[in-house]
Every structure is written in structure tokens, then in C-alpha cells.
PDB file of C-alpha atoms in Angstrom:
ATOM      1  CA  MET A   1     115.512 241.576  92.143  1.00  0.00           C
ATOM      2  CA  SER A   2     114.300 245.039  91.255  1.00  0.00           C
ATOM      3  CA  LYS A   3     114.564 246.599  87.834  1.00  0.00           C
ATOM      4  CA  ILE A   4     117.010 249.418  88.592  1.00  0.00           C
ATOM      5  CA  SER A   5     119.287 250.887  85.971  1.00  0.00           C
ATOM      6  CA  THR A   6     122.257 253.079  86.810  1.00  0.00           C
ATOM      7  CA  LEU A   7     122.613 254.170  83.190  1.00  0.00           C
ATOM      8  CA  GLN A   8     123.071 257.911  82.724  1.00  0.00           C
ATOM      9  CA  VAL A   9     120.372 257.949  80.086  1.00  0.00           C
ATOM     10  CA  GLU A  10     120.762 261.445  78.657  1.00  0.00           C
ATOM     11  CA  LYS A  11     124.507 261.107  78.168  1.00  0.00           C
ATOM     12  CA  ALA A  12     124.179 257.530  76.924  1.00  0.00           C
ATOM     13  CA  ASN A  13     121.542 258.614  74.425  1.00  0.00           C
ATOM     14  CA  GLU A  14     123.800 261.353  73.058  1.00  0.00           C
ATOM     15  CA  PHE A  15     126.806 259.028  72.901  1.00  0.00           C
ATOM     16  CA  ILE A  16     124.982 256.291  70.964  1.00  0.00           C
ATOM     17  CA  VAL A  17     123.403 258.757  68.505  1.00  0.00           C
ATOM     18  CA  ASN A  18     126.799 260.333  67.787  1.00  0.00           C
ATOM     19  CA  TRP A  19     128.335 256.876  67.373  1.00  0.00           C
ATOM     20  CA  LEU A  20     125.639 255.844  64.899  1.00  0.00           C
ATOM     21  CA  LYS A  21     125.925 259.054  62.900  1.00  0.00           C
ATOM     22  CA  SER A  22     129.714 258.840  62.762  1.00  0.00           C
ATOM     23  CA  TYR A  23     129.641 255.193  61.674  1.00  0.00           C
ATOM     24  CA  ALA A  24     127.117 255.835  58.917  1.00  0.00           C
ATOM     25  CA  THR A  25     128.978 258.913  57.698  1.00  0.00           C
ATOM     26  CA  ASN A  26     132.286 257.050  57.538  1.00  0.00           C
ATOM     27  CA  ALA A  27     130.586 254.150  55.748  1.00  0.00           C
ATOM     28  CA  LYS A  28     129.131 256.636  53.244  1.00  0.00           C
ATOM     29  CA  VAL A  29     125.586 255.307  53.557  1.00  0.00           C
ATOM     30  CA  ASN A  30     122.265 257.113  53.740  1.00  0.00           C
ATOM     31  CA  GLY A  31     121.122 255.874  57.135  1.00  0.00           C
ATOM     32  CA  PHE A  32     119.573 252.823  58.754  1.00  0.00           C
ATOM     33  CA  VAL A  33     116.907 250.170  58.337  1.00  0.00           C
ATOM     34  CA  VAL A  34     115.350 248.657  61.475  1.00  0.00           C
ATOM     35  CA  GLY A  35     112.936 245.764  61.865  1.00  0.00           C
ATOM     36  CA  ILE A  36     110.113 246.836  64.193  1.00  0.00           C
ATOM     37  CA  SER A  37     108.618 244.076  66.334  1.00  0.00           C
ATOM     38  CA  GLY A  38     106.490 245.986  68.816  1.00  0.00           C
ATOM     39  CA  GLY A  39     109.043 245.399  71.559  1.00  0.00           C
ATOM     40  CA  VAL A  40     111.185 247.778  73.592  1.00  0.00           C
ATOM     41  CA  ASP A  41     114.515 246.904  71.938  1.00  0.00           C
ATOM     42  CA  SER A  42     113.451 247.729  68.386  1.00  0.00           C
ATOM     43  CA  ALA A  43     111.573 250.821  69.579  1.00  0.00           C
ATOM     44  CA  VAL A  44     114.638 252.181  71.355  1.00  0.00           C
ATOM     45  CA  THR A  45     116.989 251.264  68.494  1.00  0.00           C
ATOM     46  CA  SER A  46     114.837 252.952  65.857  1.00  0.00           C
ATOM     47  CA  THR A  47     114.453 256.072  68.002  1.00  0.00           C
ATOM     48  CA  LEU A  48     118.213 256.299  68.454  1.00  0.00           C
ATOM     49  CA  CYS A  49     118.677 255.956  64.697  1.00  0.00           C
ATOM     50  CA  ALA A  50     116.021 258.605  64.055  1.00  0.00           C
ATOM     51  CA  GLN A  51     117.915 261.108  66.187  1.00  0.00           C
ATOM     52  CA  THR A  52     120.889 260.980  63.793  1.00  0.00           C
ATOM     53  CA  GLY A  53     118.886 262.956  61.238  1.00  0.00           C
ATOM     54  CA  LEU A  54     119.780 260.358  58.610  1.00  0.00           C
ATOM     55  CA  GLN A  55     117.249 258.308  56.665  1.00  0.00           C
ATOM     56  CA  VAL A  56     115.564 255.634  58.758  1.00  0.00           C
ATOM     57  CA  VAL A  57     113.232 252.994  57.331  1.00  0.00           C
ATOM     58  CA  CYS A  58     111.164 251.132  59.927  1.00  0.00           C
ATOM     59  CA  VAL A  59     110.061 247.784  58.520  1.00  0.00           C
ATOM     60  CA  GLU A  60     107.187 245.626  59.709  1.00  0.00           C
ATOM     61  CA  MET A  61     107.598 241.996  58.668  1.00  0.00           C
ATOM     62  CA  PRO A  62     104.599 240.033  59.966  1.00  0.00           C
ATOM     63  CA  ILE A  63     104.555 236.244  59.701  1.00  0.00           C
ATOM     64  CA  HIS A  64     101.291 235.023  61.283  1.00  0.00           C
ATOM     65  CA  GLN A  65     101.928 237.780  63.834  1.00  0.00           C
ATOM     66  CA  ALA A  66      99.956 238.201  67.048  1.00  0.00           C
ATOM     67  CA  GLU A  67      97.691 241.251  66.745  1.00  0.00           C
ATOM     68  CA  SER A  68      99.125 242.808  69.910  1.00  0.00           C
ATOM     69  CA  HIS A  69     102.601 242.841  68.362  1.00  0.00           C
ATOM     70  CA  VAL A  70     101.304 244.406  65.158  1.00  0.00           C
ATOM     71  CA  SER A  71      99.372 247.145  66.949  1.00  0.00           C
ATOM     72  CA  ARG A  72     102.319 248.089  69.173  1.00  0.00           C
ATOM     73  CA  ALA A  73     104.690 248.192  66.207  1.00  0.00           C
ATOM     74  CA  ARG A  74     102.354 250.431  64.223  1.00  0.00           C
ATOM     75  CA  GLU A  75     101.768 252.724  67.183  1.00  0.00           C
ATOM     76  CA  HIS A  76     105.515 253.188  67.611  1.00  0.00           C
ATOM     77  CA  ILE A  77     106.225 253.811  63.927  1.00  0.00           C
ATOM     78  CA  SER A  78     103.404 256.339  63.665  1.00  0.00           C
ATOM     79  CA  GLN A  79     104.707 258.169  66.725  1.00  0.00           C
ATOM     80  CA  LEU A  80     108.269 258.129  65.405  1.00  0.00           C
ATOM     81  CA  MET A  81     107.235 259.470  62.001  1.00  0.00           C
ATOM     82  CA  HIS A  82     105.336 262.266  63.710  1.00  0.00           C
ATOM     83  CA  ARG A  83     108.421 263.194  65.737  1.00  0.00           C
ATOM     84  CA  TYR A  84     111.071 262.785  63.027  1.00  0.00           C
ATOM     85  CA  SER A  85     110.667 263.755  59.364  1.00  0.00           C
ATOM     86  CA  ASN A  86     113.575 261.490  58.347  1.00  0.00           C
ATOM     87  CA  VAL A  87     111.643 258.342  59.351  1.00  0.00           C
ATOM     88  CA  SER A  88     109.515 256.322  56.939  1.00  0.00           C
ATOM     89  CA  ARG A  89     107.669 253.036  57.225  1.00  0.00           C
ATOM     90  CA  ALA A  90     107.510 249.917  55.089  1.00  0.00           C
ATOM     91  CA  GLU A  91     105.517 246.741  55.504  1.00  0.00           C
ATOM     92  CA  THR A  92     106.432 243.455  53.904  1.00  0.00           C
ATOM     93  CA  ASN A  93     104.048 240.693  54.861  1.00  0.00           C
ATOM     94  CA  LEU A  94     106.180 237.563  54.772  1.00  0.00           C
ATOM     95  CA  THR A  95     103.491 235.037  55.705  1.00  0.00           C
ATOM     96  CA  SER A  96     103.103 233.692  52.171  1.00  0.00           C
ATOM     97  CA  VAL A  97     106.898 233.504  51.738  1.00  0.00           C
ATOM     98  CA  PHE A  98     107.172 231.560  54.980  1.00  0.00           C
ATOM     99  CA  GLU A  99     104.398 229.160  53.979  1.00  0.00           C
ATOM    100  CA  SER A 100     105.930 228.577  50.541  1.00  0.00           C
ATOM    101  CA  PHE A 101     109.289 227.892  52.164  1.00  0.00           C
ATOM    102  CA  LYS A 102     107.719 225.282  54.459  1.00  0.00           C
ATOM    103  CA  GLU A 103     106.085 223.464  51.534  1.00  0.00           C
ATOM    104  CA  VAL A 104     109.386 222.516  49.881  1.00  0.00           C
ATOM    105  CA  LEU A 105     111.223 221.324  52.996  1.00  0.00           C
ATOM    106  CA  PRO A 106     111.055 218.081  55.031  1.00  0.00           C
ATOM    107  CA  THR A 107     109.162 217.999  58.317  1.00  0.00           C
ATOM    108  CA  ASP A 108     110.169 214.544  59.540  1.00  0.00           C
ATOM    109  CA  THR A 109     111.352 215.483  63.021  1.00  0.00           C
ATOM    110  CA  THR A 110     109.875 216.025  66.469  1.00  0.00           C
ATOM    111  CA  GLU A 111     107.227 218.713  66.856  1.00  0.00           C
ATOM    112  CA  SER A 112     109.339 220.725  69.284  1.00  0.00           C
ATOM    113  CA  GLN A 113     112.391 220.637  67.033  1.00  0.00           C
ATOM    114  CA  LEU A 114     110.303 221.576  64.000  1.00  0.00           C
ATOM    115  CA  ASN A 115     108.698 224.508  65.816  1.00  0.00           C
ATOM    116  CA  LEU A 116     112.080 225.822  66.959  1.00  0.00           C
ATOM    117  CA  THR A 117     113.578 225.439  63.488  1.00  0.00           C
ATOM    118  CA  LEU A 118     110.653 227.266  61.907  1.00  0.00           C
ATOM    119  CA  ALA A 119     110.921 230.032  64.498  1.00  0.00           C
ATOM    120  CA  ASN A 120     114.564 230.535  63.540  1.00  0.00           C
ATOM    121  CA  THR A 121     113.545 230.420  59.875  1.00  0.00           C
ATOM    122  CA  ARG A 122     111.213 233.379  60.454  1.00  0.00           C
ATOM    123  CA  ALA A 123     114.118 235.384  61.850  1.00  0.00           C
ATOM    124  CA  ARG A 124     116.342 234.513  58.889  1.00  0.00           C
ATOM    125  CA  ILE A 125     113.696 235.443  56.333  1.00  0.00           C
ATOM    126  CA  ARG A 126     113.299 238.785  58.092  1.00  0.00           C
ATOM    127  CA  MET A 127     117.067 239.317  58.093  1.00  0.00           C
ATOM    128  CA  THR A 128     117.129 238.775  54.325  1.00  0.00           C
ATOM    129  CA  THR A 129     114.296 241.266  53.923  1.00  0.00           C
ATOM    130  CA  LEU A 130     116.099 243.953  55.948  1.00  0.00           C
ATOM    131  CA  TYR A 131     119.239 243.549  53.842  1.00  0.00           C
ATOM    132  CA  TYR A 132     117.107 243.938  50.720  1.00  0.00           C
ATOM    133  CA  TYR A 133     115.817 247.290  51.972  1.00  0.00           C
ATOM    134  CA  GLY A 134     119.342 248.216  52.996  1.00  0.00           C
ATOM    135  CA  GLY A 135     120.618 247.367  49.543  1.00  0.00           C
ATOM    136  CA  ILE A 136     118.107 249.332  47.514  1.00  0.00           C
ATOM    137  CA  TYR A 137     118.193 252.438  49.738  1.00  0.00           C
ATOM    138  CA  GLY A 138     121.842 252.424  50.812  1.00  0.00           C
ATOM    139  CA  LEU A 139     121.120 251.762  54.492  1.00  0.00           C
ATOM    140  CA  LEU A 140     122.812 249.848  57.293  1.00  0.00           C
ATOM    141  CA  VAL A 141     120.882 247.101  59.080  1.00  0.00           C
ATOM    142  CA  ALA A 142     120.727 248.188  62.723  1.00  0.00           C
ATOM    143  CA  GLY A 143     120.533 245.371  65.254  1.00  0.00           C
ATOM    144  CA  THR A 144     118.155 245.419  68.199  1.00  0.00           C
ATOM    145  CA  GLY A 145     119.841 242.953  70.565  1.00  0.00           C
ATOM    146  CA  ASN A 146     120.758 243.975  74.109  1.00  0.00           C
ATOM    147  CA  LYS A 147     123.702 242.806  76.207  1.00  0.00           C
ATOM    148  CA  VAL A 148     121.820 240.107  78.120  1.00  0.00           C
ATOM    149  CA  GLU A 149     120.538 238.546  74.889  1.00  0.00           C
ATOM    150  CA  ASP A 150     123.663 238.971  72.770  1.00  0.00           C
ATOM    151  CA  PHE A 151     126.420 238.199  75.280  1.00  0.00           C
ATOM    152  CA  GLY A 152     124.662 236.633  78.258  1.00  0.00           C
ATOM    153  CA  VAL A 153     122.258 233.911  77.166  1.00  0.00           C
ATOM    154  CA  GLY A 154     122.543 234.048  73.364  1.00  0.00           C
ATOM    155  CA  PHE A 155     118.806 234.574  72.966  1.00  0.00           C
ATOM    156  CA  TYR A 156     118.724 235.347  69.257  1.00  0.00           C
ATOM    157  CA  THR A 157     118.865 233.536  65.941  1.00  0.00           C
ATOM    158  CA  LYS A 158     122.286 233.057  64.414  1.00  0.00           C
ATOM    159  CA  TYR A 159     122.230 234.752  60.989  1.00  0.00           C
ATOM    160  CA  GLY A 160     118.699 235.917  61.792  1.00  0.00           C
ATOM    161  CA  ASP A 161     118.220 238.860  64.141  1.00  0.00           C
ATOM    162  CA  GLY A 162     121.916 238.359  64.938  1.00  0.00           C
ATOM    163  CA  GLY A 163     122.844 239.132  61.303  1.00  0.00           C
ATOM    164  CA  VAL A 164     123.271 242.898  61.517  1.00  0.00           C
ATOM    165  CA  VAL A 165     125.779 245.587  60.565  1.00  0.00           C
ATOM    166  CA  VAL A 166     125.697 247.750  63.702  1.00  0.00           C
ATOM    167  CA  SER A 167     124.499 246.990  67.242  1.00  0.00           C
ATOM    168  CA  PRO A 168     123.745 250.267  69.021  1.00  0.00           C
ATOM    169  CA  ILE A 169     122.263 248.792  72.214  1.00  0.00           C
ATOM    170  CA  ALA A 170     124.319 245.592  72.543  1.00  0.00           C
ATOM    171  CA  ASP A 171     126.289 247.018  75.472  1.00  0.00           C
ATOM    172  CA  LEU A 172     123.118 247.921  77.383  1.00  0.00           C
ATOM    173  CA  LEU A 173     121.486 245.607  79.917  1.00  0.00           C
ATOM    174  CA  LYS A 174     117.737 245.082  79.555  1.00  0.00           C
ATOM    175  CA  SER A 175     117.028 247.446  82.443  1.00  0.00           C
ATOM    176  CA  ASP A 176     119.180 250.059  80.684  1.00  0.00           C
ATOM    177  CA  VAL A 177     117.073 249.650  77.549  1.00  0.00           C
ATOM    178  CA  PHE A 178     113.872 250.176  79.528  1.00  0.00           C
ATOM    179  CA  ALA A 179     115.368 253.250  81.217  1.00  0.00           C
ATOM    180  CA  LEU A 180     116.406 254.649  77.852  1.00  0.00           C
ATOM    181  CA  GLY A 181     112.987 253.809  76.409  1.00  0.00           C
ATOM    182  CA  ALA A 182     111.266 255.795  79.145  1.00  0.00           C
ATOM    183  CA  PHE A 183     113.631 258.723  78.536  1.00  0.00           C
ATOM    184  CA  LEU A 184     112.894 258.578  74.797  1.00  0.00           C
ATOM    185  CA  LYS A 185     109.150 258.470  75.503  1.00  0.00           C
ATOM    186  CA  ILE A 186     108.422 255.397  73.431  1.00  0.00           C
ATOM    187  CA  PRO A 187     104.777 254.248  73.739  1.00  0.00           C
ATOM    188  CA  GLU A 188     103.636 253.110  77.169  1.00  0.00           C
ATOM    189  CA  SER A 189     102.060 250.062  75.530  1.00  0.00           C
ATOM    190  CA  ILE A 190     105.569 248.891  74.640  1.00  0.00           C
ATOM    191  CA  LEU A 191     107.173 249.795  77.963  1.00  0.00           C
ATOM    192  CA  ASN A 192     104.446 247.873  79.808  1.00  0.00           C
ATOM    193  CA  ALA A 193     104.371 244.810  77.535  1.00  0.00           C
ATOM    194  CA  ALA A 194     106.074 241.578  78.560  1.00  0.00           C
ATOM    195  CA  PRO A 195     109.131 241.034  76.322  1.00  0.00           C
ATOM    196  CA  THR A 196     108.574 238.482  73.544  1.00  0.00           C
ATOM    197  CA  ASP A 197     110.495 237.514  70.418  1.00  0.00           C
ATOM    198  CA  GLY A 198     107.330 237.030  68.347  1.00  0.00           C
ATOM    199  CA  LEU A 199     108.816 234.072  66.465  1.00  0.00           C
ATOM    200  CA  PHE A 200     106.063 231.570  67.217  1.00  0.00           C
ATOM    201  CA  GLY A 201     103.022 233.539  66.068  1.00  0.00           C
ATOM    202  CA  ASP A 202     101.576 233.795  69.574  1.00  0.00           C
ATOM    203  CA  ASP A 203     102.010 235.804  72.777  1.00  0.00           C
ATOM    204  CA  ARG A 204     104.481 233.533  74.554  1.00  0.00           C
ATOM    205  CA  THR A 205     106.933 235.661  76.500  1.00  0.00           C
ATOM    206  CA  ASP A 206     110.716 235.560  76.600  1.00  0.00           C
ATOM    207  CA  GLU A 207     110.504 234.576  80.263  1.00  0.00           C
ATOM    208  CA  GLU A 208     108.364 231.559  79.387  1.00  0.00           C
ATOM    209  CA  GLN A 209     110.947 230.454  76.836  1.00  0.00           C
ATOM    210  CA  LEU A 210     114.027 231.163  78.937  1.00  0.00           C
ATOM    211  CA  GLY A 211     112.712 230.036  82.310  1.00  0.00           C
ATOM    212  CA  ALA A 212     113.813 233.248  84.034  1.00  0.00           C
ATOM    213  CA  SER A 213     113.008 236.937  83.822  1.00  0.00           C
ATOM    214  CA  TYR A 214     115.390 239.509  82.372  1.00  0.00           C
ATOM    215  CA  ASP A 215     115.846 240.945  85.858  1.00  0.00           C
ATOM    216  CA  GLU A 216     117.016 237.531  87.042  1.00  0.00           C
ATOM    217  CA  LEU A 217     119.244 236.933  84.015  1.00  0.00           C
ATOM    218  CA  GLU A 218     120.755 240.394  84.294  1.00  0.00           C
ATOM    219  CA  TRP A 219     121.498 239.741  87.958  1.00  0.00           C
ATOM    220  CA  ALA A 220     122.974 236.307  87.154  1.00  0.00           C
ATOM    221  CA  MET A 221     125.152 237.772  84.403  1.00  0.00           C
ATOM    222  CA  GLN A 222     126.579 240.291  86.833  1.00  0.00           C
ATOM    223  CA  GLN A 223     127.195 237.580  89.448  1.00  0.00           C
ATOM    224  CA  ASP A 224     128.951 235.415  86.874  1.00  0.00           C
ATOM    225  CA  GLU A 225     131.187 238.316  85.840  1.00  0.00           C
ATOM    226  CA  GLU A 226     132.165 238.653  89.506  1.00  0.00           C
ATOM    227  CA  GLY A 227     133.260 235.008  89.577  1.00  0.00           C
ATOM    228  CA  LYS A 228     130.365 233.613  91.589  1.00  0.00           C
ATOM    229  CA  THR A 229     129.235 230.001  91.181  1.00  0.00           C
ATOM    230  CA  SER A 230     126.006 228.106  91.737  1.00  0.00           C
ATOM    231  CA  ALA A 231     127.263 227.073  95.174  1.00  0.00           C
ATOM    232  CA  ASP A 232     127.070 230.705  96.308  1.00  0.00           C
ATOM    233  CA  PHE A 233     123.275 230.801  96.041  1.00  0.00           C
ATOM    234  CA  SER A 234     120.143 228.983  97.129  1.00  0.00           C
ATOM    235  CA  GLY A 235     116.444 228.950  96.331  1.00  0.00           C
ATOM    236  CA  ARG A 236     115.260 230.940  93.313  1.00  0.00           C
ATOM    237  CA  GLU A 237     118.598 232.739  92.975  1.00  0.00           C
ATOM    238  CA  LYS A 238     120.349 229.396  92.545  1.00  0.00           C
ATOM    239  CA  ILE A 239     117.802 228.314  89.904  1.00  0.00           C
ATOM    240  CA  ALA A 240     118.118 231.597  87.982  1.00  0.00           C
ATOM    241  CA  PHE A 241     121.921 231.446  88.091  1.00  0.00           C
ATOM    242  CA  GLU A 242     121.943 227.860  86.796  1.00  0.00           C
ATOM    243  CA  ILE A 243     119.552 228.772  83.977  1.00  0.00           C
ATOM    244  CA  TYR A 244     121.862 231.609  82.989  1.00  0.00           C
ATOM    245  CA  LYS A 245     124.971 229.401  83.056  1.00  0.00           C
ATOM    246  CA  ARG A 246     123.288 226.656  81.035  1.00  0.00           C
ATOM    247  CA  LEU A 247     122.174 229.069  78.318  1.00  0.00           C
ATOM    248  CA  ASN A 248     125.470 230.927  78.313  1.00  0.00           C
ATOM    249  CA  THR A 249     127.364 227.673  77.849  1.00  0.00           C
ATOM    250  CA  SER A 250     125.121 226.108  75.193  1.00  0.00           C
ATOM    251  CA  ASN A 251     124.984 229.297  73.093  1.00  0.00           C
ATOM    252  CA  GLN A 252     128.684 230.093  73.016  1.00  0.00           C
ATOM    253  CA  HIS A 253     128.698 229.145  69.330  1.00  0.00           C
ATOM    254  CA  LYS A 254     126.691 232.328  68.702  1.00  0.00           C
ATOM    255  CA  MET A 255     128.918 234.591  70.771  1.00  0.00           C
ATOM    256  CA  GLN A 256     132.327 233.367  69.645  1.00  0.00           C
ATOM    257  CA  PRO A 257     133.972 233.935  66.230  1.00  0.00           C
ATOM    258  CA  ILE A 258     133.303 231.276  63.609  1.00  0.00           C
ATOM    259  CA  PRO A 259     135.788 228.396  64.055  1.00  0.00           C
ATOM    260  CA  ILE A 260     138.335 228.326  61.252  1.00  0.00           C
ATOM    261  CA  CYS A 261     140.324 225.247  60.302  1.00  0.00           C
ATOM    262  CA  LEU A 262     143.869 226.628  60.013  1.00  0.00           C
ATOM    263  CA  ILE A 263     145.917 224.521  57.613  1.00  0.00           C
ATOM    264  CA  PRO A 264     149.553 223.941  58.687  1.00  0.00           C
ATOM    265  CA  LYS A 265     152.110 225.632  56.458  1.00  0.00           C
ATOM    266  CA  SER A 266     153.606 222.212  55.756  1.00  0.00           C
ATOM    267  CA  LEU A 267     150.447 221.291  53.854  1.00  0.00           C
ATOM    268  CA  LYS A 268     150.425 224.401  51.672  1.00  0.00           C
TER     269      LYS A 268
END
């Protein structure tokens, strides 16, 4: 399963930048705030925002962060600031906030469940921080999720990195994001790094967490959209397709609107 994107990158780049600029102008805000992780999605998103000419604040929010993530994030922000005068950086080290939060909450659960809950807590603390910057500077929180994560396997934290105002790359497959990243000349260190969410304070990759690569998940998503089933495949393709279907099914609560209890008119 090769990583081949058919995205018309130059036209797509122009379309997304115009969309972002139009949305921000109509919303009467000053620009965008983006959380920078050191990964390709946030690098591409922040570069797209920078091209609008509006104010862009790139925020680093380390919480016991792996050094490789920190160095890639800083390399990208420095490059972006050199290329675009409307870009600025901010760093809010949230490690002490995270530790203080842990101290006042119960931990009487399994280790795996606790680790997952704390990982999601990191994402939600960061979301709150981005909205703070957005509030004081009049900026929109720009999301960094791609189509495979947001609408395929639900690989994000509800009300964490999923809690955004605009999602400029959410209709792009992961291979599209990489193609756009190469076109935008984001750092090679980011383009060559294995994707990771950075929520566990180590270098574990997305593939290790998901059980399949983005190439495989992207392929499975396309097969599912064409109406294929697990019975249509064998070997590794069958495994990848079943992983995709399991994640897609279990994470529908993230992708669907919040359930609302509609009260019958007879009770009002």
C-alpha cells in the first residue's frame, strides 16, 4: 500500500488559505492560534494559516514532552516565523498544571485505563490553553485533525484536540497532508518522523497505538466507502480492514452530533 496522493496540492493550498481568510474575516477576528506538536498535521495547518496574512500564534504546550517532539516543533516555528512576519510563538509549559491536576483526582483504576485517561487529560488541558490565547488575542482555534483521524478511526480526544473552531485539513487524507507538507516545504525532520500524538510523554507512534499504519487505514477507509466488507480481503489487508472497522464503530460517539433527549410536546 504505497503512499500516493492525488491531491492537486497547489490548487488545494490556495483553496484552503482563501477559505481560512474568508472565515476569519466574516467572523471579525484577528487570525488563528495553533497548537504545535512537532508533527506534520500541525505544521501544515499553521503554514496554511500563516499564508492568510492574518495574525497566527503558534503555541508549544509541553507536558513531560519527548525531546524529539520539542525540537521538531521549535524548528518548524522558527522556520515559519522567518518566512512569515505575521507569525509569532508562545510557550506554555503545562507540566506543573498537569501534575497538580493529578494530585487532586482519584487513581483507583487499572494502569492502562489510568494512562489513557491521563493522555486525554493532556489534550483537554491543551485545548483550554489554546482557547485562552484565542480569547485574549481575538483568534480562532485552528484544528489539526485530518480526515482519517477525524472521520475514519476517531483518533483524537473528544473536547481535547477535537475541540476546535475551524478544521482546515479535516477533508484531507494523511497522504494528502504529507503531499501538502512537502509542497509547503515544512522541515524534513517532520516529514520523515513517524506520526505520534505525543500524549504519553514518550515516542510511541500512532501506528503502535492503532495497530495499523495510516497508509493501511486510508486504504481501508476508501474500501469501506466503496461498500467492501472484511470477507473481501485476506491476510494483512483483512487485518487492517478489521482494525479500521472496529475503531470506526467504537468511536462513532466522537463523529456524530451529541445525542439530545427530545421531550414530547405532550410533556411540555
